[in-house]
């Protein structure tokens, strides 16, 4: 009979929950590099003024379109209105369109401000949802968590609470994914984001069992 590794300190399944809010945020937001690049482009717009406004504005619009598409899990092959606006700025450049340079500059700046504003709003919304998910997860008791687990995992959880560490690694994965699933379903996350995260969770479960 295998010996059990017994812990002398009281245990709680909350210790296995981890940070589902951070997992949601990491999966829903674009890479940090995208935000750094966006800030760099905006700094270049401010530093160069009208000199490179057309090309920089188009670059900002393309980047913002890709970031928003990633955050809302859009299935479009191309970006949304930001990419259309970037094409419009390319067509209407004063050098060959005859449009007044001041009017073009105002149009470019307006497009950039709206695009950056949308990225900011969607990012803040995801940050808010991540805090809500973590709050829901943190409010669960051990009984609540046990009720979420499949039978085999609930049995492993009871053994872990009694001090048996043999299946702790697998149990951490099951508890974290189960709590994230319930917490995500309890908040108003975009349907596409839920679908993407649920697919990721199913993949993690399949990898764990293989």
mmCIF file of C-alpha atoms in Angstrom:
data_model
loop_
_atom_site.group_PDB
_atom_site.id
_atom_site.type_symbol
_atom_site.label_atom_id
_atom_site.label_comp_id
_atom_site.label_asym_id
_atom_site.label_seq_id
_atom_site.Cartn_x
_atom_site.Cartn_y
_atom_site.Cartn_z
ATOM 1 C CA UNK A 1 0.000 0.000 0.000
ATOM 2 C CA UNK A 2 1.344 3.404 -0.996
ATOM 3 C CA UNK A 3 2.226 5.757 1.812
ATOM 4 C CA UNK A 4 0.531 9.126 1.965
ATOM 5 C CA UNK A 5 2.364 12.408 2.338
ATOM 6 C CA UNK A 6 0.512 14.062 5.189
ATOM 7 C CA UNK A 7 0.549 17.785 5.759
ATOM 8 C CA UNK A 8 0.272 19.079 9.301
ATOM 9 C CA UNK A 9 -1.435 22.332 8.336
ATOM 10 C CA UNK A 10 -5.166 22.728 7.536
ATOM 11 C CA UNK A 11 -5.910 22.779 3.823
ATOM 12 C CA UNK A 12 -8.408 24.558 1.631
ATOM 13 C CA UNK A 13 -9.229 24.000 -2.031
ATOM 14 C CA UNK A 14 -8.979 27.771 -2.485
ATOM 15 C CA UNK A 15 -5.226 27.248 -2.404
ATOM 16 C CA UNK A 16 -5.564 25.298 -5.675
ATOM 17 C CA UNK A 17 -7.819 27.792 -7.453
ATOM 18 C CA UNK A 18 -4.980 30.139 -8.371
ATOM 19 C CA UNK A 19 -5.774 33.223 -10.410
ATOM 20 C CA UNK A 20 -8.471 32.493 -13.027
ATOM 21 C CA UNK A 21 -8.946 36.227 -13.550
ATOM 22 C CA UNK A 22 -5.336 36.529 -14.656
ATOM 23 C CA UNK A 23 -5.757 33.521 -16.969
ATOM 24 C CA UNK A 24 -8.774 35.161 -18.598
ATOM 25 C CA UNK A 25 -6.899 38.447 -18.968
ATOM 26 C CA UNK A 26 -3.859 36.751 -20.488
ATOM 27 C CA UNK A 27 -5.976 34.858 -23.006
ATOM 28 C CA UNK A 28 -8.238 37.783 -23.910
ATOM 29 C CA UNK A 29 -5.722 40.611 -24.300
ATOM 30 C CA UNK A 30 -3.190 41.022 -27.119
ATOM 31 C CA UNK A 31 0.498 40.580 -26.251
ATOM 32 C CA UNK A 32 2.126 43.399 -24.294
ATOM 33 C CA UNK A 33 4.321 44.021 -27.327
ATOM 34 C CA UNK A 34 1.254 45.203 -29.260
ATOM 35 C CA UNK A 35 0.567 47.909 -26.659
ATOM 36 C CA UNK A 36 4.222 48.925 -26.624
ATOM 37 C CA UNK A 37 4.189 49.215 -30.417
ATOM 38 C CA UNK A 38 0.985 51.261 -30.287
ATOM 39 C CA UNK A 39 2.506 53.662 -27.757
ATOM 40 C CA UNK A 40 5.608 53.933 -29.918
ATOM 41 C CA UNK A 41 3.550 54.805 -32.999
ATOM 42 C CA UNK A 42 1.571 57.430 -31.071
ATOM 43 C CA UNK A 43 4.800 58.925 -29.761
ATOM 44 C CA UNK A 44 6.109 59.051 -33.335
ATOM 45 C CA UNK A 45 2.942 60.836 -34.470
ATOM 46 C CA UNK A 46 3.403 63.466 -31.755
ATOM 47 C CA UNK A 47 7.114 63.826 -32.432
ATOM 48 C CA UNK A 48 6.969 64.143 -36.218
ATOM 49 C CA UNK A 49 3.777 66.141 -36.562
ATOM 50 C CA UNK A 50 2.447 66.303 -40.125
ATOM 51 C CA UNK A 51 5.668 65.058 -41.722
ATOM 52 C CA UNK A 52 4.870 61.343 -41.489
ATOM 53 C CA UNK A 53 1.225 61.599 -40.416
ATOM 54 C CA UNK A 54 -0.275 59.591 -43.308
ATOM 55 C CA UNK A 55 1.894 56.507 -42.928
ATOM 56 C CA UNK A 56 1.896 56.598 -39.120
ATOM 57 C CA UNK A 57 -1.876 57.058 -38.947
ATOM 58 C CA UNK A 58 -2.404 54.120 -41.287
ATOM 59 C CA UNK A 59 -0.037 51.982 -39.184
ATOM 60 C CA UNK A 60 -1.940 52.923 -36.011
ATOM 61 C CA UNK A 61 -5.263 52.048 -37.608
ATOM 62 C CA UNK A 62 -4.040 48.673 -38.855
ATOM 63 C CA UNK A 63 -2.576 47.817 -35.455
ATOM 64 C CA UNK A 64 -5.710 48.922 -33.581
ATOM 65 C CA UNK A 65 -7.884 46.901 -35.945
ATOM 66 C CA UNK A 66 -5.832 43.782 -35.307
ATOM 67 C CA UNK A 67 -5.841 44.317 -31.540
ATOM 68 C CA UNK A 68 -9.595 44.813 -31.332
ATOM 69 C CA UNK A 69 -10.187 41.835 -33.601
ATOM 70 C CA UNK A 70 -8.055 39.728 -31.245
ATOM 71 C CA UNK A 71 -9.836 40.976 -28.111
ATOM 72 C CA UNK A 72 -13.389 40.445 -29.362
ATOM 73 C CA UNK A 73 -12.400 37.162 -31.073
ATOM 74 C CA UNK A 74 -13.758 38.333 -34.413
ATOM 75 C CA UNK A 75 -13.787 35.702 -37.144
ATOM 76 C CA UNK A 76 -13.342 38.248 -39.924
ATOM 77 C CA UNK A 77 -10.380 37.530 -42.160
ATOM 78 C CA UNK A 78 -9.542 41.226 -42.287
ATOM 79 C CA UNK A 79 -9.803 43.979 -39.704
ATOM 80 C CA UNK A 80 -12.919 46.056 -39.192
ATOM 81 C CA UNK A 81 -13.596 49.722 -39.797
ATOM 82 C CA UNK A 82 -10.035 50.615 -38.810
ATOM 83 C CA UNK A 83 -8.631 48.890 -41.870
ATOM 84 C CA UNK A 84 -11.220 50.567 -44.091
ATOM 85 C CA UNK A 85 -10.253 53.914 -42.568
ATOM 86 C CA UNK A 86 -6.579 53.147 -43.194
ATOM 87 C CA UNK A 87 -7.344 52.425 -46.854
ATOM 88 C CA UNK A 88 -9.340 55.647 -47.039
ATOM 89 C CA UNK A 89 -6.404 57.637 -45.673
ATOM 90 C CA UNK A 90 -4.154 56.001 -48.237
ATOM 91 C CA UNK A 91 -6.478 56.973 -51.091
ATOM 92 C CA UNK A 92 -7.112 60.517 -49.859
ATOM 93 C CA UNK A 93 -3.508 61.560 -49.272
ATOM 94 C CA UNK A 94 -3.125 65.199 -50.418
ATOM 95 C CA UNK A 95 -0.166 64.344 -52.669
ATOM 96 C CA UNK A 96 -2.428 62.731 -55.240
ATOM 97 C CA UNK A 97 -6.029 63.254 -54.109
ATOM 98 C CA UNK A 98 -5.961 67.045 -54.095
ATOM 99 C CA UNK A 99 -7.557 67.075 -50.625
ATOM 100 C CA UNK A 100 -6.608 70.036 -48.458
ATOM 101 C CA UNK A 101 -3.668 69.056 -46.252
ATOM 102 C CA UNK A 102 -5.228 70.541 -43.112
ATOM 103 C CA UNK A 103 -8.496 68.708 -43.716
ATOM 104 C CA UNK A 104 -6.618 65.451 -44.290
ATOM 105 C CA UNK A 105 -4.655 65.948 -41.070
ATOM 106 C CA UNK A 106 -7.871 66.496 -39.099
ATOM 107 C CA UNK A 107 -9.390 63.374 -40.670
ATOM 108 C CA UNK A 108 -6.302 61.275 -39.866
ATOM 109 C CA UNK A 109 -6.119 62.488 -36.272
ATOM 110 C CA UNK A 110 -9.845 61.848 -35.764
ATOM 111 C CA UNK A 111 -9.523 58.277 -37.073
ATOM 112 C CA UNK A 112 -6.513 57.625 -34.853
ATOM 113 C CA UNK A 113 -8.240 59.002 -31.747
ATOM 114 C CA UNK A 114 -11.353 56.888 -32.313
ATOM 115 C CA UNK A 115 -9.298 53.742 -32.978
ATOM 116 C CA UNK A 116 -7.119 54.210 -29.900
ATOM 117 C CA UNK A 117 -10.203 55.024 -27.842
ATOM 118 C CA UNK A 118 -11.817 51.757 -28.899
ATOM 119 C CA UNK A 119 -8.703 49.763 -27.964
ATOM 120 C CA UNK A 120 -8.685 51.492 -24.573
ATOM 121 C CA UNK A 121 -12.370 50.816 -23.910
ATOM 122 C CA UNK A 122 -12.186 47.133 -24.865
ATOM 123 C CA UNK A 123 -8.988 46.663 -22.845
ATOM 124 C CA UNK A 124 -10.530 48.248 -19.742
ATOM 125 C CA UNK A 125 -13.627 46.077 -20.189
ATOM 126 C CA UNK A 126 -11.488 42.935 -20.213
ATOM 127 C CA UNK A 127 -9.590 44.130 -17.140
ATOM 128 C CA UNK A 128 -12.908 44.703 -15.352
ATOM 129 C CA UNK A 129 -14.153 41.240 -16.295
ATOM 130 C CA UNK A 130 -10.916 39.664 -15.071
ATOM 131 C CA UNK A 131 -11.436 41.278 -11.675
ATOM 132 C CA UNK A 132 -15.030 40.028 -11.579
ATOM 133 C CA UNK A 133 -13.933 36.484 -12.448
ATOM 134 C CA UNK A 134 -11.299 36.538 -9.700
ATOM 135 C CA UNK A 135 -13.871 37.881 -7.235
ATOM 136 C CA UNK A 136 -16.330 35.089 -8.081
ATOM 137 C CA UNK A 137 -13.582 32.488 -7.758
ATOM 138 C CA UNK A 138 -12.353 33.921 -4.467
ATOM 139 C CA UNK A 139 -15.839 33.777 -2.952
ATOM 140 C CA UNK A 140 -16.203 30.013 -3.483
ATOM 141 C CA UNK A 141 -16.007 27.753 -0.451
ATOM 142 C CA UNK A 142 -14.471 24.291 -0.453
ATOM 143 C CA UNK A 143 -17.980 22.811 -0.656
ATOM 144 C CA UNK A 144 -18.737 24.953 -3.724
ATOM 145 C CA UNK A 145 -15.527 23.836 -5.430
ATOM 146 C CA UNK A 146 -16.127 20.173 -4.596
ATOM 147 C CA UNK A 147 -19.586 20.407 -6.165
ATOM 148 C CA UNK A 148 -18.035 21.611 -9.439
ATOM 149 C CA UNK A 149 -15.607 18.726 -9.788
ATOM 150 C CA UNK A 150 -16.258 15.441 -11.585
ATOM 151 C CA UNK A 151 -16.501 12.412 -9.313
ATOM 152 C CA UNK A 152 -12.917 11.234 -9.776
ATOM 153 C CA UNK A 153 -11.541 14.730 -9.125
ATOM 154 C CA UNK A 154 -13.792 15.265 -6.099
ATOM 155 C CA UNK A 155 -12.398 12.064 -4.589
ATOM 156 C CA UNK A 156 -8.851 13.227 -5.276
ATOM 157 C CA UNK A 157 -9.717 16.585 -3.687
ATOM 158 C CA UNK A 158 -10.943 14.902 -0.508
ATOM 159 C CA UNK A 159 -7.729 12.897 -0.324
ATOM 160 C CA UNK A 160 -5.713 16.091 -0.838
ATOM 161 C CA UNK A 161 -7.640 17.833 1.942
ATOM 162 C CA UNK A 162 -6.732 14.887 4.160
ATOM 163 C CA UNK A 163 -3.042 15.378 3.355
ATOM 164 C CA UNK A 164 -2.439 13.168 0.303
ATOM 165 C CA UNK A 165 -0.239 15.058 -2.187
ATOM 166 C CA UNK A 166 0.153 12.295 -4.766
ATOM 167 C CA UNK A 167 -2.277 13.811 -7.303
ATOM 168 C CA UNK A 168 -1.840 17.466 -6.444
ATOM 169 C CA UNK A 169 -0.499 18.489 -9.883
ATOM 170 C CA UNK A 170 -3.477 17.001 -11.726
ATOM 171 C CA UNK A 171 -5.902 18.307 -9.119
ATOM 172 C CA UNK A 172 -4.606 21.875 -9.487
ATOM 173 C CA UNK A 173 -5.432 21.769 -13.213
ATOM 174 C CA UNK A 174 -8.928 20.349 -12.718
ATOM 175 C CA UNK A 175 -9.834 22.769 -9.912
ATOM 176 C CA UNK A 176 -8.504 25.799 -11.803
ATOM 177 C CA UNK A 177 -10.315 24.921 -15.037
ATOM 178 C CA UNK A 178 -13.589 24.063 -13.273
ATOM 179 C CA UNK A 179 -13.616 27.293 -11.283
ATOM 180 C CA UNK A 180 -12.684 29.360 -14.341
ATOM 181 C CA UNK A 181 -15.518 27.759 -16.309
ATOM 182 C CA UNK A 182 -18.119 28.631 -13.671
ATOM 183 C CA UNK A 183 -16.726 32.111 -12.983
ATOM 184 C CA UNK A 184 -16.627 32.934 -16.694
ATOM 185 C CA UNK A 185 -20.236 31.781 -17.121
ATOM 186 C CA UNK A 186 -21.344 34.017 -14.240
ATOM 187 C CA UNK A 187 -20.076 37.295 -15.745
ATOM 188 C CA UNK A 188 -21.022 39.129 -18.914
ATOM 189 C CA UNK A 189 -18.032 38.117 -21.024
ATOM 190 C CA UNK A 190 -18.393 38.368 -24.807
ATOM 191 C CA UNK A 191 -19.700 35.127 -26.297
ATOM 192 C CA UNK A 192 -16.750 34.799 -28.656
ATOM 193 C CA UNK A 193 -14.284 35.151 -25.771
ATOM 194 C CA UNK A 194 -16.150 32.514 -23.752
ATOM 195 C CA UNK A 195 -16.118 30.176 -26.734
ATOM 196 C CA UNK A 196 -12.372 30.650 -27.194
ATOM 197 C CA UNK A 197 -11.615 30.091 -23.503
ATOM 198 C CA UNK A 198 -13.864 27.060 -23.261
ATOM 199 C CA UNK A 199 -12.041 25.588 -26.251
ATOM 200 C CA UNK A 200 -8.724 26.251 -24.529
ATOM 201 C CA UNK A 201 -9.976 24.611 -21.321
ATOM 202 C CA UNK A 202 -11.133 21.514 -23.203
ATOM 203 C CA UNK A 203 -7.719 21.324 -24.843
ATOM 204 C CA UNK A 204 -5.992 21.559 -21.451
ATOM 205 C CA UNK A 205 -8.193 18.770 -20.080
ATOM 206 C CA UNK A 206 -7.476 16.565 -23.075
ATOM 207 C CA UNK A 207 -3.728 17.185 -22.712
ATOM 208 C CA UNK A 208 -3.902 16.367 -18.991
ATOM 209 C CA UNK A 209 -5.665 13.049 -19.608
ATOM 210 C CA UNK A 210 -3.403 11.990 -22.486
#
